[in-house]
JSON list of C-alpha atoms in Angstrom, two decimals:
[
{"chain": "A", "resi": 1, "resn": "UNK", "atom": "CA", "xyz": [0.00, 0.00, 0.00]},
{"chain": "A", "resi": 2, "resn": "UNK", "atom": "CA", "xyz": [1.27, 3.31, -0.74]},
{"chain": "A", "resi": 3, "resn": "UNK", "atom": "CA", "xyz": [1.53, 5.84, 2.22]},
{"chain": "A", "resi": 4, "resn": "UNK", "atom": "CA", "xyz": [1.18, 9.39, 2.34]},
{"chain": "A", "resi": 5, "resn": "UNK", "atom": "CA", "xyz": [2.95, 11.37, 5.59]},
{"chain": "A", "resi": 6, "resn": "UNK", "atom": "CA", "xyz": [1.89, 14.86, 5.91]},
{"chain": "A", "resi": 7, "resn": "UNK", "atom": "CA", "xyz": [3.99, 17.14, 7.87]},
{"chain": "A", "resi": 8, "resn": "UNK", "atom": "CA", "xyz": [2.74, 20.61, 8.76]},
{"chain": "A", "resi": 9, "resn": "UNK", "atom": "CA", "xyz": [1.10, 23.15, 11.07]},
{"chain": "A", "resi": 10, "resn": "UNK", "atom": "CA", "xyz": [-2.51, 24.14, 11.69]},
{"chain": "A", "resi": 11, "resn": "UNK", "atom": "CA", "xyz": [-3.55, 24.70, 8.24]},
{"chain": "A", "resi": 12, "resn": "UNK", "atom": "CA", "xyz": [-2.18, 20.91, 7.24]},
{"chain": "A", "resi": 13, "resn": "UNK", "atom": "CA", "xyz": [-3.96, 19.52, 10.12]},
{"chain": "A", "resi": 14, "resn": "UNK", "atom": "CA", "xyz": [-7.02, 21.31, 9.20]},
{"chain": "A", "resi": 15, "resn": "UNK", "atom": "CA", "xyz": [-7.97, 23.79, 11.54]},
{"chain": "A", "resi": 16, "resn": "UNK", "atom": "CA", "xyz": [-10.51, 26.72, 10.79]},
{"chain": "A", "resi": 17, "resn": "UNK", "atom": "CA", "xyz": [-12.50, 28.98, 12.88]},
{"chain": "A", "resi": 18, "resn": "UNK", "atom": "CA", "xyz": [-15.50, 28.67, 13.62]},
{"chain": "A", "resi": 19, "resn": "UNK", "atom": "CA", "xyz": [-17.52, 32.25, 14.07]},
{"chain": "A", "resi": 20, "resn": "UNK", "atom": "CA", "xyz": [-20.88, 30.03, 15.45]},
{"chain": "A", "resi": 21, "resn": "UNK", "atom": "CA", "xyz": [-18.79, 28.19, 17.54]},
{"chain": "A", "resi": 22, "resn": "UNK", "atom": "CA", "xyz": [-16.55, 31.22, 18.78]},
{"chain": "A", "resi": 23, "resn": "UNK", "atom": "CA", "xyz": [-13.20, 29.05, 18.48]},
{"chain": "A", "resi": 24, "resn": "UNK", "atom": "CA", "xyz": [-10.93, 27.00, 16.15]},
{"chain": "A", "resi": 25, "resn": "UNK", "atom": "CA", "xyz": [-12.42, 23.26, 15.09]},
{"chain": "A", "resi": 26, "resn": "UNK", "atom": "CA", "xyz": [-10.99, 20.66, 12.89]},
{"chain": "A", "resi": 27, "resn": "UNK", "atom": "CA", "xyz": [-12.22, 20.03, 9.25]},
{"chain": "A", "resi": 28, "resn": "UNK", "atom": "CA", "xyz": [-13.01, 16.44, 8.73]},
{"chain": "A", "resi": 29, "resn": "UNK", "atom": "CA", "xyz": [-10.32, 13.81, 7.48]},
{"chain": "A", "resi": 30, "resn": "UNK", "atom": "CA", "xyz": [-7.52, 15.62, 5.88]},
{"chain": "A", "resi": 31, "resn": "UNK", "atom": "CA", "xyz": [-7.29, 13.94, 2.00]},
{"chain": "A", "resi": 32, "resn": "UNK", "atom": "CA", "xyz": [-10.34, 11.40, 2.93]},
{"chain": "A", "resi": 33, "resn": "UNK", "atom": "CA", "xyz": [-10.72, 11.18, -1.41]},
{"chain": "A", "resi": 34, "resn": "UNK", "atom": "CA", "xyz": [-6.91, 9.22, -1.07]},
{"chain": "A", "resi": 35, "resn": "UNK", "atom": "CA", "xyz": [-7.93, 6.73, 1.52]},
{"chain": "A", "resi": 36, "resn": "UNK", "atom": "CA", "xyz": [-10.71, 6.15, -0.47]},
{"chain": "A", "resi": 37, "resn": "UNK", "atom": "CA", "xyz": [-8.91, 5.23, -3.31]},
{"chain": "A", "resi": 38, "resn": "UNK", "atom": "CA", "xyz": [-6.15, 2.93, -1.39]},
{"chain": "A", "resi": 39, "resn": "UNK", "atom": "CA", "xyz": [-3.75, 5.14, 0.01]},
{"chain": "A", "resi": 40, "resn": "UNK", "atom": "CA", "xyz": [-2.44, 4.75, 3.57]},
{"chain": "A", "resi": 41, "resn": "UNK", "atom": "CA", "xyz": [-2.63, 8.85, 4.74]},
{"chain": "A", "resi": 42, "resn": "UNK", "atom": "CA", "xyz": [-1.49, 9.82, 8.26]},
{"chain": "A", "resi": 43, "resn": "UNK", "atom": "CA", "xyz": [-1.34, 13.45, 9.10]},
{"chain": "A", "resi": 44, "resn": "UNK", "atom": "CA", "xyz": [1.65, 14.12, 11.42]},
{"chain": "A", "resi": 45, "resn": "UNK", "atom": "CA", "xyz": [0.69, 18.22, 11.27]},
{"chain": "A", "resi": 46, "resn": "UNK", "atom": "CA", "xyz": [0.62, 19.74, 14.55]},
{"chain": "A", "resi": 47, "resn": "UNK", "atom": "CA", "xyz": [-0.89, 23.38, 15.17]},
{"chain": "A", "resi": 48, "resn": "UNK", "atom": "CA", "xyz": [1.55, 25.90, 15.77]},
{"chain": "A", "resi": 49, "resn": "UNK", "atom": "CA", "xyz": [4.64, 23.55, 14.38]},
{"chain": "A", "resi": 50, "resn": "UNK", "atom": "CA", "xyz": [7.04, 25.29, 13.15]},
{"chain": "A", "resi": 51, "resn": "UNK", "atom": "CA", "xyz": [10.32, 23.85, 10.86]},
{"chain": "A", "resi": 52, "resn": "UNK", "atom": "CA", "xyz": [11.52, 22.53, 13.86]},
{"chain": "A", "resi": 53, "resn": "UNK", "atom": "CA", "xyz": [9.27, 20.99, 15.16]},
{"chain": "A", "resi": 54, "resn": "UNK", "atom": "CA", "xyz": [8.95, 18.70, 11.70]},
{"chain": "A", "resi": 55, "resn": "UNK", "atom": "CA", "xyz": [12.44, 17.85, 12.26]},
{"chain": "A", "resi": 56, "resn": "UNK", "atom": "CA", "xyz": [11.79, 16.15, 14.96]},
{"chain": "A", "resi": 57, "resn": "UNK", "atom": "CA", "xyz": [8.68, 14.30, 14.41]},
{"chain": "A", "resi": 58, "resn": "UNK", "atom": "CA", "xyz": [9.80, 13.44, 10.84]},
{"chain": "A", "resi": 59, "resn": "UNK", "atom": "CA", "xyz": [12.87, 11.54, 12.86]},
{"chain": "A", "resi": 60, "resn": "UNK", "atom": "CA", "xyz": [10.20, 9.96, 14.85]},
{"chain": "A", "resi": 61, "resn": "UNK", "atom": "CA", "xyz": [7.41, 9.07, 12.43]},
{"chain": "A", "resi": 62, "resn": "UNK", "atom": "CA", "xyz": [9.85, 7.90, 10.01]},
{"chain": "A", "resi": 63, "resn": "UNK", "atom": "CA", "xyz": [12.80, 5.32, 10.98]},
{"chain": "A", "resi": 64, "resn": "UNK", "atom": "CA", "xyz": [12.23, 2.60, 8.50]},
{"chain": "A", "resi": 65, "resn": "UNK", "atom": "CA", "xyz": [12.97, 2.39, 4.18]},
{"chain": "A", "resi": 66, "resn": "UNK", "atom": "CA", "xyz": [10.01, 4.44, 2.78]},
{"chain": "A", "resi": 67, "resn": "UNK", "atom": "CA", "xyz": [10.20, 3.27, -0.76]},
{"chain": "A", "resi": 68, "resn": "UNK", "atom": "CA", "xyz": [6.52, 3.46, -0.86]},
{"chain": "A", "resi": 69, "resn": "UNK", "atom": "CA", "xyz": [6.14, 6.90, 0.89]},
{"chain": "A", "resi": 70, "resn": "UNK", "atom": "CA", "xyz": [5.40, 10.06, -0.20]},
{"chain": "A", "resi": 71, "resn": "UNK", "atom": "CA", "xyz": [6.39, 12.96, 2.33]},
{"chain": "A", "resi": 72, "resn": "UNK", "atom": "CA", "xyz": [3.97, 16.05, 2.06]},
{"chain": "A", "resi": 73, "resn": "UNK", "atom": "CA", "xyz": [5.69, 18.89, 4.16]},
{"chain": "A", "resi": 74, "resn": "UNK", "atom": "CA", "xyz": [4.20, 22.38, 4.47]},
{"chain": "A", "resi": 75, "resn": "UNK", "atom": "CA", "xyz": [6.36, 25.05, 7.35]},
{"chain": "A", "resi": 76, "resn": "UNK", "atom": "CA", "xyz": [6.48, 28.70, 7.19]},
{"chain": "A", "resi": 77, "resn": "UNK", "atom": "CA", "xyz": [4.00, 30.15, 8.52]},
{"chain": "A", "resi": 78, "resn": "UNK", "atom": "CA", "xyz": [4.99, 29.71, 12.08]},
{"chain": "A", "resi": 79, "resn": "UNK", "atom": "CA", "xyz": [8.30, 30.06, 11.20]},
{"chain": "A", "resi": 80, "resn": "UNK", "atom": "CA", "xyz": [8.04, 33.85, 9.94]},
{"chain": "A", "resi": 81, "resn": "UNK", "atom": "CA", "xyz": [5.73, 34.80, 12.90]},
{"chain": "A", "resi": 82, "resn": "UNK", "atom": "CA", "xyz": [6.39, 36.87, 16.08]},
{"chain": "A", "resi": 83, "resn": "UNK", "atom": "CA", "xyz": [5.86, 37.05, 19.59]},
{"chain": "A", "resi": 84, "resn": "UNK", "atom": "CA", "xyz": [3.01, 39.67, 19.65]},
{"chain": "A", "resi": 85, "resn": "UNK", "atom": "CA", "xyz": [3.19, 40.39, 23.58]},
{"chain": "A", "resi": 86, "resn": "UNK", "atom": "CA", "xyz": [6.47, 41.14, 23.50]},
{"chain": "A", "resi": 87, "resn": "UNK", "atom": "CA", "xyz": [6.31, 43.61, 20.20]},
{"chain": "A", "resi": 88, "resn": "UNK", "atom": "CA", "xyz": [3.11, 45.24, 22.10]},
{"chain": "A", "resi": 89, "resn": "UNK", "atom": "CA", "xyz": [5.02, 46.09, 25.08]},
{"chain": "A", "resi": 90, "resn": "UNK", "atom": "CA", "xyz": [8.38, 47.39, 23.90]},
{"chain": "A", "resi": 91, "resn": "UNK", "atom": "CA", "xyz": [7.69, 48.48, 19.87]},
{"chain": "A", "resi": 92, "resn": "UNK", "atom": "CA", "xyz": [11.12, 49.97, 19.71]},
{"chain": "A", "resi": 93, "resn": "UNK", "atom": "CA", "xyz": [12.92, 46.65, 20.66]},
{"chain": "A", "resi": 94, "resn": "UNK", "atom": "CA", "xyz": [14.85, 44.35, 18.32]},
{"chain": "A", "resi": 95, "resn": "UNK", "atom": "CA", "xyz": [12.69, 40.96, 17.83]},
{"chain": "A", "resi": 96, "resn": "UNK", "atom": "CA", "xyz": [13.29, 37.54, 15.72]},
{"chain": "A", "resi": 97, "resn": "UNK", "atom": "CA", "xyz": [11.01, 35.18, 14.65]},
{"chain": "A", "resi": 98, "resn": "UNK", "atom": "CA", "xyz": [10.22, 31.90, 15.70]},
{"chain": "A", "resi": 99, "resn": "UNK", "atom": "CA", "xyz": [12.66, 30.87, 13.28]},
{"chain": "A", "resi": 100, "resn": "UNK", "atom": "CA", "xyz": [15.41, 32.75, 11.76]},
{"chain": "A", "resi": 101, "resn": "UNK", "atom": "CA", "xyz": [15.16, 32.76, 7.95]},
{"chain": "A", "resi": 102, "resn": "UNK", "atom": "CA", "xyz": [18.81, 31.08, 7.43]},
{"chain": "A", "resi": 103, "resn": "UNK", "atom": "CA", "xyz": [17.83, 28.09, 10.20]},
{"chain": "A", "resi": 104, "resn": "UNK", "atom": "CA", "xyz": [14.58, 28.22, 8.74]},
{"chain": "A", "resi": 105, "resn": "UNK", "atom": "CA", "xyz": [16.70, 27.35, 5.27]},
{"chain": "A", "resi": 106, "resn": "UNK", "atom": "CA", "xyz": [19.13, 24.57, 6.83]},
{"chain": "A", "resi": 107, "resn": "UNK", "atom": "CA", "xyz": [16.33, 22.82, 8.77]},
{"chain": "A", "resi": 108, "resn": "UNK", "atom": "CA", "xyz": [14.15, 22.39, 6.22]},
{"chain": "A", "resi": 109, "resn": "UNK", "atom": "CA", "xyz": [17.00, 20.99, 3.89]},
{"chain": "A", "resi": 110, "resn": "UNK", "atom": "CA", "xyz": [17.67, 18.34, 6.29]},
{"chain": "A", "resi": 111, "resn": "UNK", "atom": "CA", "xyz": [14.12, 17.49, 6.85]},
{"chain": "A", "resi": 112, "resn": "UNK", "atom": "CA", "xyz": [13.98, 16.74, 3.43]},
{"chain": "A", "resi": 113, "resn": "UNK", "atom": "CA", "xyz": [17.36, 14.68, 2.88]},
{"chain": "A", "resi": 114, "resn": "UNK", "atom": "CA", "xyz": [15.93, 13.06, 6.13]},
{"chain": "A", "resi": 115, "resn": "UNK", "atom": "CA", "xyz": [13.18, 11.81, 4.24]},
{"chain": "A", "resi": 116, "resn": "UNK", "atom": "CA", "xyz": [15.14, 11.24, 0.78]},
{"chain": "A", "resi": 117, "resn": "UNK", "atom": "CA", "xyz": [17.81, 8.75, 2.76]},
{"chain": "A", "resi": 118, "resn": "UNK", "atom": "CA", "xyz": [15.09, 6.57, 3.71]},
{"chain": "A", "resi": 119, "resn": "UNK", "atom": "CA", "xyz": [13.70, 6.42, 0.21]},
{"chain": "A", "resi": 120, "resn": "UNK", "atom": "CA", "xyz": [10.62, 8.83, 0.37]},
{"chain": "A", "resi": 121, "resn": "UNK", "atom": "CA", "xyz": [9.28, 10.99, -2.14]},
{"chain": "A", "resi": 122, "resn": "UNK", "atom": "CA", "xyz": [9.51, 14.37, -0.88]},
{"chain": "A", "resi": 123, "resn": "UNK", "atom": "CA", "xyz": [6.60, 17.00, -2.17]},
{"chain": "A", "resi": 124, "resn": "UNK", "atom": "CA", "xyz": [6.82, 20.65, -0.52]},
{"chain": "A", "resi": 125, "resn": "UNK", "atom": "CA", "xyz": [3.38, 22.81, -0.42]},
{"chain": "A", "resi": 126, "resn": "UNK", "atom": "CA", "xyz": [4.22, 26.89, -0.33]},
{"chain": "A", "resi": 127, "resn": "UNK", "atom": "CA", "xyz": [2.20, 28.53, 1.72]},
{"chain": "A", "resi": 128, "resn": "UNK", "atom": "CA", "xyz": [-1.77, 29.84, 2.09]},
{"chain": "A", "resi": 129, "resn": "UNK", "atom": "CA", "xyz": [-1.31, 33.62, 1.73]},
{"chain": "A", "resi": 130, "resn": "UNK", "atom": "CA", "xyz": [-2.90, 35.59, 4.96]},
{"chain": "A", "resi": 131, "resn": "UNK", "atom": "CA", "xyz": [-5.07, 38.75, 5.07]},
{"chain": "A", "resi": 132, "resn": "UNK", "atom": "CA", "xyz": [-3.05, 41.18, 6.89]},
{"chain": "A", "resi": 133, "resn": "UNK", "atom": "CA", "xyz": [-5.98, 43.25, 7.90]},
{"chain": "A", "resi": 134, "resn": "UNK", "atom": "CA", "xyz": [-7.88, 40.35, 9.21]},
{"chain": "A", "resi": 135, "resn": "UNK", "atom": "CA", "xyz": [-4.78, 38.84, 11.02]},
{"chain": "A", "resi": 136, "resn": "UNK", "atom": "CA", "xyz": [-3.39, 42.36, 12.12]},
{"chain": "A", "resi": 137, "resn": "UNK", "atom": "CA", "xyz": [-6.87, 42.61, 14.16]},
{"chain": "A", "resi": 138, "resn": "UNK", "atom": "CA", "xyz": [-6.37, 38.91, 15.17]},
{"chain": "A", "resi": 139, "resn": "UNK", "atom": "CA", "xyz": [-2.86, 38.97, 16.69]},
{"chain": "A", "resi": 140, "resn": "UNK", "atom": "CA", "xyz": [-3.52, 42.58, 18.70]},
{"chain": "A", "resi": 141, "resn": "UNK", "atom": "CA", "xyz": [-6.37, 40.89, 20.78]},
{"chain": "A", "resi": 142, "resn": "UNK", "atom": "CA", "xyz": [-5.76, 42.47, 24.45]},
{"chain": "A", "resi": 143, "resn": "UNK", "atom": "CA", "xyz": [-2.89, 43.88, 23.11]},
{"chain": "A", "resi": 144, "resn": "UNK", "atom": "CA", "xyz": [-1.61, 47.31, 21.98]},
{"chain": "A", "resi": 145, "resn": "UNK", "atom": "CA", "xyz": [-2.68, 47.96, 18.76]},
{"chain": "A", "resi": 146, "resn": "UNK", "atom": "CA", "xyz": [-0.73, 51.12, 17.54]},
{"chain": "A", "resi": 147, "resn": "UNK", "atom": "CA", "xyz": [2.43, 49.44, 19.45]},
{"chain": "A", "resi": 148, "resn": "UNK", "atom": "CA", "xyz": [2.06, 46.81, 16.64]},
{"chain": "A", "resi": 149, "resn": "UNK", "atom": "CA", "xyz": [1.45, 49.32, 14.29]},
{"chain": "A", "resi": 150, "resn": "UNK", "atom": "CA", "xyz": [4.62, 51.21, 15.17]},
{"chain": "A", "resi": 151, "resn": "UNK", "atom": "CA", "xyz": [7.08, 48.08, 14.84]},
{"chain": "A", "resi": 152, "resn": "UNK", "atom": "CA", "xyz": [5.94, 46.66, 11.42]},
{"chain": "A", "resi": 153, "resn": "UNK", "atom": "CA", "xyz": [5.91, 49.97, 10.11]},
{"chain": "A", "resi": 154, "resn": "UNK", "atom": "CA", "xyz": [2.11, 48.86, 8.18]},
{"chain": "A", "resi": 155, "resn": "UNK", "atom": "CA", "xyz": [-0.03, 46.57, 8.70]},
{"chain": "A", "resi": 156, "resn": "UNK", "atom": "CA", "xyz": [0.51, 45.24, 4.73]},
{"chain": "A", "resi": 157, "resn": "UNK", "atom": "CA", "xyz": [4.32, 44.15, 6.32]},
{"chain": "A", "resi": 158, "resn": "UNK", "atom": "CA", "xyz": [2.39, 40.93, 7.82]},
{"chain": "A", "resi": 159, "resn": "UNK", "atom": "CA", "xyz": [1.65, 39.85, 4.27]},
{"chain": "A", "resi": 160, "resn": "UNK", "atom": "CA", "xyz": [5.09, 41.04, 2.93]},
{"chain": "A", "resi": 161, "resn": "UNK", "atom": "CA", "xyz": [6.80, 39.01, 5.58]},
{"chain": "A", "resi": 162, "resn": "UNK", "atom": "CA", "xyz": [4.96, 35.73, 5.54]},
{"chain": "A", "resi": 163, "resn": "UNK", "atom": "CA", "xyz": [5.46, 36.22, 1.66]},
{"chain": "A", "resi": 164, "resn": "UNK", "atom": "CA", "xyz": [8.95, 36.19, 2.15]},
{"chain": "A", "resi": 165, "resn": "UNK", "atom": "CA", "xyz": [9.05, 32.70, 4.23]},
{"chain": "A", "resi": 166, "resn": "UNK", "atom": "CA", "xyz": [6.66, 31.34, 1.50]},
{"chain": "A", "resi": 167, "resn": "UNK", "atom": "CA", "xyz": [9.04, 31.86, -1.69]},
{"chain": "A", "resi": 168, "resn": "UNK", "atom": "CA", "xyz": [12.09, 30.43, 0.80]},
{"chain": "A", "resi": 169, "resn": "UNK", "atom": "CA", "xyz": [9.84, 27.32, 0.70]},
{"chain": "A", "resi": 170, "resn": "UNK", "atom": "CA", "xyz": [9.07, 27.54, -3.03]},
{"chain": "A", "resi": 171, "resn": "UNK", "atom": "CA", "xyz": [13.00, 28.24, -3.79]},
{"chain": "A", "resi": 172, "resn": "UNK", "atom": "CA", "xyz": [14.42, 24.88, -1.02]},
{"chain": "A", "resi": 173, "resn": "UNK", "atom": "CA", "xyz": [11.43, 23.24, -2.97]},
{"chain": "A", "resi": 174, "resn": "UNK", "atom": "CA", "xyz": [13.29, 24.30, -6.82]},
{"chain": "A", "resi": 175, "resn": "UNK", "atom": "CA", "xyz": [16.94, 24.08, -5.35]},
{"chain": "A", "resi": 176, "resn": "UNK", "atom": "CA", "xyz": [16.07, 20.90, -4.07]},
{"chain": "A", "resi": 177, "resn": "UNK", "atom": "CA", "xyz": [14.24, 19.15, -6.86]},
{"chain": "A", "resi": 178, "resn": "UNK", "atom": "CA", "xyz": [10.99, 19.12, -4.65]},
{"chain": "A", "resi": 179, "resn": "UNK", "atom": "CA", "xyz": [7.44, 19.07, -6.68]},
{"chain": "A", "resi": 180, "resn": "UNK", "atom": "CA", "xyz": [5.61, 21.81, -5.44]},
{"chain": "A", "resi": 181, "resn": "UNK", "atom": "CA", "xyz": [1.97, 21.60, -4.61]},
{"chain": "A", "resi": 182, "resn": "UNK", "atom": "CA", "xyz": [0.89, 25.45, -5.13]},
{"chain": "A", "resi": 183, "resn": "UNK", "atom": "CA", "xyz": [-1.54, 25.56, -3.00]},
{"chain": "A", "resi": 184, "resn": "UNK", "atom": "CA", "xyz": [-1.13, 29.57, -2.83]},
{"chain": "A", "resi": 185, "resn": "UNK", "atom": "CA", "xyz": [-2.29, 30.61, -6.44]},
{"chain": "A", "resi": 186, "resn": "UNK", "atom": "CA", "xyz": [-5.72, 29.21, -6.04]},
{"chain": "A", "resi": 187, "resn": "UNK", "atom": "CA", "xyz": [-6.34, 31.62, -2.90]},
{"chain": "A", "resi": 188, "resn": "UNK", "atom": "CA", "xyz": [-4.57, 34.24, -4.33]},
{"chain": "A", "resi": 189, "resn": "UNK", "atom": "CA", "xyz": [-6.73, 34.28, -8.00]},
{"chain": "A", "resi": 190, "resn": "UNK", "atom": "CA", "xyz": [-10.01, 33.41, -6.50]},
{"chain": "A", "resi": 191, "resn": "UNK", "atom": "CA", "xyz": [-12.88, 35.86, -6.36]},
{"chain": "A", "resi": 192, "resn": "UNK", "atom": "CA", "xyz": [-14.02, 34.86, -3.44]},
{"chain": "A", "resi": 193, "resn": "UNK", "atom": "CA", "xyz": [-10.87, 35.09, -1.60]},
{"chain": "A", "resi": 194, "resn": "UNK", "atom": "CA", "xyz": [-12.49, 36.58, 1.32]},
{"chain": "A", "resi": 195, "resn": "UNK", "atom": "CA", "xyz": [-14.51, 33.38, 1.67]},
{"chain": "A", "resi": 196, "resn": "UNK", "atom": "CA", "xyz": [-11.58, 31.27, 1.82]},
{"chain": "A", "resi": 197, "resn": "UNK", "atom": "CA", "xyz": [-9.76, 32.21, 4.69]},
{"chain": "A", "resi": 198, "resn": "UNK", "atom": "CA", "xyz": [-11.37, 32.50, 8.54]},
{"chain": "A", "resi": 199, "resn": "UNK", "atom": "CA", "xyz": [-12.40, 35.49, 10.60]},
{"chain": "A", "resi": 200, "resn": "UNK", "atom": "CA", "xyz": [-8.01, 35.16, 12.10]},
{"chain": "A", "resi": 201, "resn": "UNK", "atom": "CA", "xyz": [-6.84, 35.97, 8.82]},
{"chain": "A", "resi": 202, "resn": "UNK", "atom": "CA", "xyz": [-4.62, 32.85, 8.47]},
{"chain": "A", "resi": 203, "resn": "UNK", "atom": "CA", "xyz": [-6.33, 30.07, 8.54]},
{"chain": "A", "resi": 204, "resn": "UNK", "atom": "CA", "xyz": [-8.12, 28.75, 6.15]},
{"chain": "A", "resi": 205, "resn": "UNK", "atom": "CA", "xyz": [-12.07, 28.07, 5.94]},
{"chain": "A", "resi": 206, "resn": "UNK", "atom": "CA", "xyz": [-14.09, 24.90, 5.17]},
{"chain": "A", "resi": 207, "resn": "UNK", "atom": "CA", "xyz": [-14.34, 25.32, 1.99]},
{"chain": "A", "resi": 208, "resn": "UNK", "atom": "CA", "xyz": [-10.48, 26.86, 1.83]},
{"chain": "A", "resi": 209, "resn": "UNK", "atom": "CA", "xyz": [-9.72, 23.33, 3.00]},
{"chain": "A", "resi": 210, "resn": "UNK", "atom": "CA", "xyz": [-11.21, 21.96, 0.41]},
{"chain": "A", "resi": 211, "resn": "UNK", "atom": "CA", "xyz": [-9.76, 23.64, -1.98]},
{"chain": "A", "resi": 212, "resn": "UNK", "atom": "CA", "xyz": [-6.21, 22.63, -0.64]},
{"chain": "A", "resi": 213, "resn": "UNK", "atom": "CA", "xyz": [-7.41, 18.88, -0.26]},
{"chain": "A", "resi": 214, "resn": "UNK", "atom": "CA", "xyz": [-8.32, 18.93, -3.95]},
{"chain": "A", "resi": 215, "resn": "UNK", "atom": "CA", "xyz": [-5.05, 20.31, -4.72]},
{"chain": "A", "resi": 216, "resn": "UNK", "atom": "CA", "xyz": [-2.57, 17.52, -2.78]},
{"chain": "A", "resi": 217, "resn": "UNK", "atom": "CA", "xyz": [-4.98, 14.88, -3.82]},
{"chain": "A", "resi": 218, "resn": "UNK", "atom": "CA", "xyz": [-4.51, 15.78, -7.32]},
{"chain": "A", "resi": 219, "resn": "UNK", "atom": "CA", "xyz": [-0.82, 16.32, -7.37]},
{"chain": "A", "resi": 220, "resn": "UNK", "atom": "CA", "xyz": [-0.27, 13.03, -5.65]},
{"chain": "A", "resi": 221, "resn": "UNK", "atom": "CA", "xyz": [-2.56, 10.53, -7.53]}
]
């Protein structure tokens, strides 16, 4: 049987949120269609994973010859983001994200020889794109607004900078020989982009989900 291994954050696992509900909920069985057809799927995403945190449950969800494996991985959007308490109470300090762009680089590079060694296929998804406004609002909950403000310089610097992380990915993914799954130019071209993504800004809805779903299913069978 062939397996699929999906490493990834929130928006791999599936996560939305839910305005009726008044929190984040799960969306079904990520890539259902593929089990359907015969495929072994298992969905090692965890929400707020960053590149790091696949590197270690890669090492742990994959120890034996994988010649019938495909590896899904999808990082970044963690990666790129920021400690929004800490930017809200001192705007004119010096902050990093969760992961530096260059150990952002080397860590996903051996994630993916990691996978390659054992014989795995290794496809690499860029990244959903976010709604700055949307997620600017979202991130300065209980916190100080123009602070935030102040620091990024404009809000349109949250979409600049997750932008950045995602053509990183898309660039290991070409220097690396990685198939893409461009799951960002569907978002990005839709007219009903504002349907797509949730209330936070960065997540993506139902139907978003579906729309990504449609996308890996399609690249891998």
């Amino acid at each position: 049987m062939k397996r699929i291994l999906i490493f990834g954050d929130s928006i791999m696992r599936g996560v939305y949120y839910s305005e009726e509900a008044g929190r984040h909920k799960l969306f079904g069985e990520r890539l259902r269609g593929l089990k359907e057809l015969g495929y072994e799927v298992k969905n090692c995403s965890v929400m707020g994973a960053t590149i790091g945190t696949g590197r270690e449950l890669i090492e742990k969800r994959l120890t034996i010859p994988a010649e019938n494996t495909t590896v899904i991985f999808e990082y970044g959007g963690n990666d790129c983001d920021f400690r929004w308490g800490d930017i809200s109470a001192n705007p004119s300090g010096e902050f990093s994200p969760n992961t530096p762009h260059e150990k952002f680089v080397s860590t996903y590079g051996e994630c993916i020889k990691y996978a390659r060694d054992l014989g795995a296929k290794v496809l690499i998804c860029n990244l959903v794109p976010l709604d700055a406004d949307k997620y600017m609002n979202w991130i300065s909950r209980g916190l100080n607004h123009d602070n935030i403000i102040s620091w990024l310089g404009d809000t349109s610097m949250l979409y600049r900078w997750h932008e950045y992380y995602n053509r990183t990915a898309e660039s290991i993914a070409q220097k690396l020989s990685c198939p893409l799954i461009d799951i960002r130019s569907p978002f990005l071209l839709s007219h009903n982009y504002a349907n797509l993504l949730s209330p936070d800004g960065i997540h993506p809805t139902v139907e978003g989900h579906q729309v990504i779903d449609h996308l890996i299913a399609e690249a891998v069978a």
